[in-house]
mmCIF file of C-alpha atoms in Angstrom:
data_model
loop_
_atom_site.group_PDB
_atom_site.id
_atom_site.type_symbol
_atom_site.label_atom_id
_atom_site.label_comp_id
_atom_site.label_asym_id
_atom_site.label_seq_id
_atom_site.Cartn_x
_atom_site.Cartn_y
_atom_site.Cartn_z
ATOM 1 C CA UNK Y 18 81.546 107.347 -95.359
ATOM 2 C CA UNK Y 19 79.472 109.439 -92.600
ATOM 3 C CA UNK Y 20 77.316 111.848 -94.528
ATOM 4 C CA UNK Y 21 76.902 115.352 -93.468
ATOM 5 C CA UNK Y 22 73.164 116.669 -92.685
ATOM 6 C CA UNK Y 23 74.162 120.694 -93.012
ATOM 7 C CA UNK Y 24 75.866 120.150 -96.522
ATOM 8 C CA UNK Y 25 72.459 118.087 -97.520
ATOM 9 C CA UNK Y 26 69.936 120.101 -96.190
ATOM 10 C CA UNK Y 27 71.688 123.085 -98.009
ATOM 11 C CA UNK Y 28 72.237 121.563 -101.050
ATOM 12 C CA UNK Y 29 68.188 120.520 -101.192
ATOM 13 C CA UNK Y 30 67.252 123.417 -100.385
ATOM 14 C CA UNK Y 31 69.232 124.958 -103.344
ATOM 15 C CA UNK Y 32 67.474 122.863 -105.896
ATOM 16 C CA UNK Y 33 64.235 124.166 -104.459
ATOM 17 C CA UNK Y 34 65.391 127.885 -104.240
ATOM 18 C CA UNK Y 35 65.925 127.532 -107.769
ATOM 19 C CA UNK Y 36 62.768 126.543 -108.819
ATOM 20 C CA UNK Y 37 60.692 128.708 -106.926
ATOM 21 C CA UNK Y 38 63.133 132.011 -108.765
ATOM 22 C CA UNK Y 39 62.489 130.949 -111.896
ATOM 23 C CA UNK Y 40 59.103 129.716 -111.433
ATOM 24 C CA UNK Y 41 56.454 132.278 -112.340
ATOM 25 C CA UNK Y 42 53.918 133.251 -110.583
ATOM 26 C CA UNK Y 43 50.856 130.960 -111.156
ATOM 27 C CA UNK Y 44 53.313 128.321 -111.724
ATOM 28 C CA UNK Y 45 53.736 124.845 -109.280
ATOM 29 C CA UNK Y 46 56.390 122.990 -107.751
ATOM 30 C CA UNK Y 47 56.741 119.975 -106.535
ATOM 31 C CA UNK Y 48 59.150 118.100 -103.763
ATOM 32 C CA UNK Y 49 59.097 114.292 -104.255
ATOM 33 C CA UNK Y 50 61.074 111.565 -102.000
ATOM 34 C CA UNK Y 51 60.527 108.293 -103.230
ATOM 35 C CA UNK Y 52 61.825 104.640 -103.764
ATOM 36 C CA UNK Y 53 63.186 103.853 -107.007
ATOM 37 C CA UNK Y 54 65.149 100.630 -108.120
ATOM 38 C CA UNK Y 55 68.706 102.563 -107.482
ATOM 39 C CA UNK Y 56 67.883 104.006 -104.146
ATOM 40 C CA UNK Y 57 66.296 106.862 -102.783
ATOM 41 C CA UNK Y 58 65.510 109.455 -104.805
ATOM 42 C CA UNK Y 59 64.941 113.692 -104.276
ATOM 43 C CA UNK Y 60 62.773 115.279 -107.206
ATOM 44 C CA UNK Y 61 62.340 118.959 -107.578
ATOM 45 C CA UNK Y 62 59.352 119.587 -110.616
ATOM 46 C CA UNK Y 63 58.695 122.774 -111.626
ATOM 47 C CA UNK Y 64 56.537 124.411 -114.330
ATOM 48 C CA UNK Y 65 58.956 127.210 -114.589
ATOM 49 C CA UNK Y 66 61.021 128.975 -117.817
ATOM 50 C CA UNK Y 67 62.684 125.820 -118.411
ATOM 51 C CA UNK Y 68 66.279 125.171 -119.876
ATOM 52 C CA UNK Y 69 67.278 125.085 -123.796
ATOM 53 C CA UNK Y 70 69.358 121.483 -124.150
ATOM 54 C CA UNK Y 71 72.356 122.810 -125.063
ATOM 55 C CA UNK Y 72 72.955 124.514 -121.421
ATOM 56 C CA UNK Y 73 71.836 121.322 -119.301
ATOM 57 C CA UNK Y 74 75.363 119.506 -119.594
ATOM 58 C CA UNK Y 75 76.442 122.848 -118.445
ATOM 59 C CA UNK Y 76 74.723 123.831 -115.302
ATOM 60 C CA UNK Y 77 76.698 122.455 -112.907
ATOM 61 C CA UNK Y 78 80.018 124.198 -114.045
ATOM 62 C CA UNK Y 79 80.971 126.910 -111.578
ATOM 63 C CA UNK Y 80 79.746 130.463 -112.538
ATOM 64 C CA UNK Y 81 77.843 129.100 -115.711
ATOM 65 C CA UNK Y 82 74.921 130.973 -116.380
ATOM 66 C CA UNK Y 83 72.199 130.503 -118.892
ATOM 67 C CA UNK Y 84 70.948 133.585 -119.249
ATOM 68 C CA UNK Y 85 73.859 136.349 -117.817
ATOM 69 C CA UNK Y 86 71.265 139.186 -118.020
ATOM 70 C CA UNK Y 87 69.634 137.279 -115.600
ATOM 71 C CA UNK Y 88 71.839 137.255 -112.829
ATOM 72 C CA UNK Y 89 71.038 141.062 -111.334
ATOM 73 C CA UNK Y 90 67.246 139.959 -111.886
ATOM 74 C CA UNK Y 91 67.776 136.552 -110.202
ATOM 75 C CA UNK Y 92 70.572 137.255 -107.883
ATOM 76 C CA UNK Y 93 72.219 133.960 -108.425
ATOM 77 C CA UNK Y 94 75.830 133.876 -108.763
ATOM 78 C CA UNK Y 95 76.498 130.772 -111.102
ATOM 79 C CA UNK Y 96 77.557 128.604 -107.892
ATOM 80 C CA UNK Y 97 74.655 127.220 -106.624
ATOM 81 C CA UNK Y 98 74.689 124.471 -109.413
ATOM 82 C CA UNK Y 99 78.045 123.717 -108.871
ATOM 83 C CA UNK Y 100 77.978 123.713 -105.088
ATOM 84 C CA UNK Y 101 75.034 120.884 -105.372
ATOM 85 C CA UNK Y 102 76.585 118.380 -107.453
ATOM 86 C CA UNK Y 103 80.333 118.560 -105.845
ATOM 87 C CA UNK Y 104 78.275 118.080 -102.391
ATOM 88 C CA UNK Y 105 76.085 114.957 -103.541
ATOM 89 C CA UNK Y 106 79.520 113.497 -105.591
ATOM 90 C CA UNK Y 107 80.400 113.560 -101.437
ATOM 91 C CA UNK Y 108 77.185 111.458 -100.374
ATOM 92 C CA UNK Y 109 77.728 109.195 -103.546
ATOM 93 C CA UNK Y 110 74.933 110.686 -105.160
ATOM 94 C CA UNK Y 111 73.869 112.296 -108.435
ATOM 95 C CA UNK Y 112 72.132 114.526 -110.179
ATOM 96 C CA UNK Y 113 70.944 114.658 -113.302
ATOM 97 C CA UNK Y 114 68.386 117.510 -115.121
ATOM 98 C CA UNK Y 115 65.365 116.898 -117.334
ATOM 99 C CA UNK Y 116 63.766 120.089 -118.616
ATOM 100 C CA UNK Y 117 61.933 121.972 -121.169
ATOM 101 C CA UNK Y 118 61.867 125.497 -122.508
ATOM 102 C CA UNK Y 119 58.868 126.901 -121.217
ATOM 103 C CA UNK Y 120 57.364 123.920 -119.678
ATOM 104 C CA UNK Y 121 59.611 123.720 -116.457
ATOM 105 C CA UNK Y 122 62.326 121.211 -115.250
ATOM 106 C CA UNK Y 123 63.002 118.345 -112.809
ATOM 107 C CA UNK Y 124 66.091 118.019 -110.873
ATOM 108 C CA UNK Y 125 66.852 114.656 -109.761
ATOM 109 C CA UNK Y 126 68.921 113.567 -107.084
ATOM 110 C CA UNK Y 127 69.719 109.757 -107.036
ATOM 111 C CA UNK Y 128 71.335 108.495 -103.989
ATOM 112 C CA UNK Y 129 73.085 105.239 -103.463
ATOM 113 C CA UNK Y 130 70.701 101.988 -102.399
ATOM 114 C CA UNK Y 131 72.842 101.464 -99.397
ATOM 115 C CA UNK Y 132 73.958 104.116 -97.020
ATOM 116 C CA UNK Y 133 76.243 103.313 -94.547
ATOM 117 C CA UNK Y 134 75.414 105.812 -91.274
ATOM 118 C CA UNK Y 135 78.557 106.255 -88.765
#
């Protein structure tokens, strides 16, 4: 499988866009790339609003919001989520959500330990 470099880049730089909109001011984020055991990994840690557990299994549903009083304030539509994980399900890769309410979030992007380039 020959991965594609526009739907990647976008799909980072969703996971990013997210955290710096609901990050507050004051507030950090950080961009990891690292080794792990199952491959390469993509980390987005932010010290933003955070996410109550019972919307995390959620998130990447199309047009599932968390908050929909939110969505004028944020602008976000309820696809960006969605649009991620069906784009790294292409690249064999996953993501999976750790967060906190009011102590921020990661968003974790595992990608296979062997990547075949055409």
């Amino acid at each position: 499988m020959a991965g594609s470099v526009v739907e990647l880049h976008s799909a980072l730089l969703n996971l990013i866009g997210n955290a710096v909109r609901y990050t507050p001011d004051g507030g950090s984020i950080h961009i990891i790339w690292r080794n792990s055991a199952a491959g390469p990994q993509y980390v987005v840690r932010d010290t933003g609003i955070g996410i109550k557990p019972e919307h995390i299994a959620r998130l990447t549903e199309r047009f599932y919001r968390v908050d929909k009083g939110r969505s004028r304030e944020t602008q976000g539509t309820g696809l960006g989520l969605a649009i991620v994980k069906h784009v790294l399900m292409r690249h064999d890769a996953t993501l999976s959500i750790e967060s906190e309410p009011g102590k921020g979030s990661a968003f974790i992007v595992q990608f296979p330990s062997v990547v075949a380039a055409a």
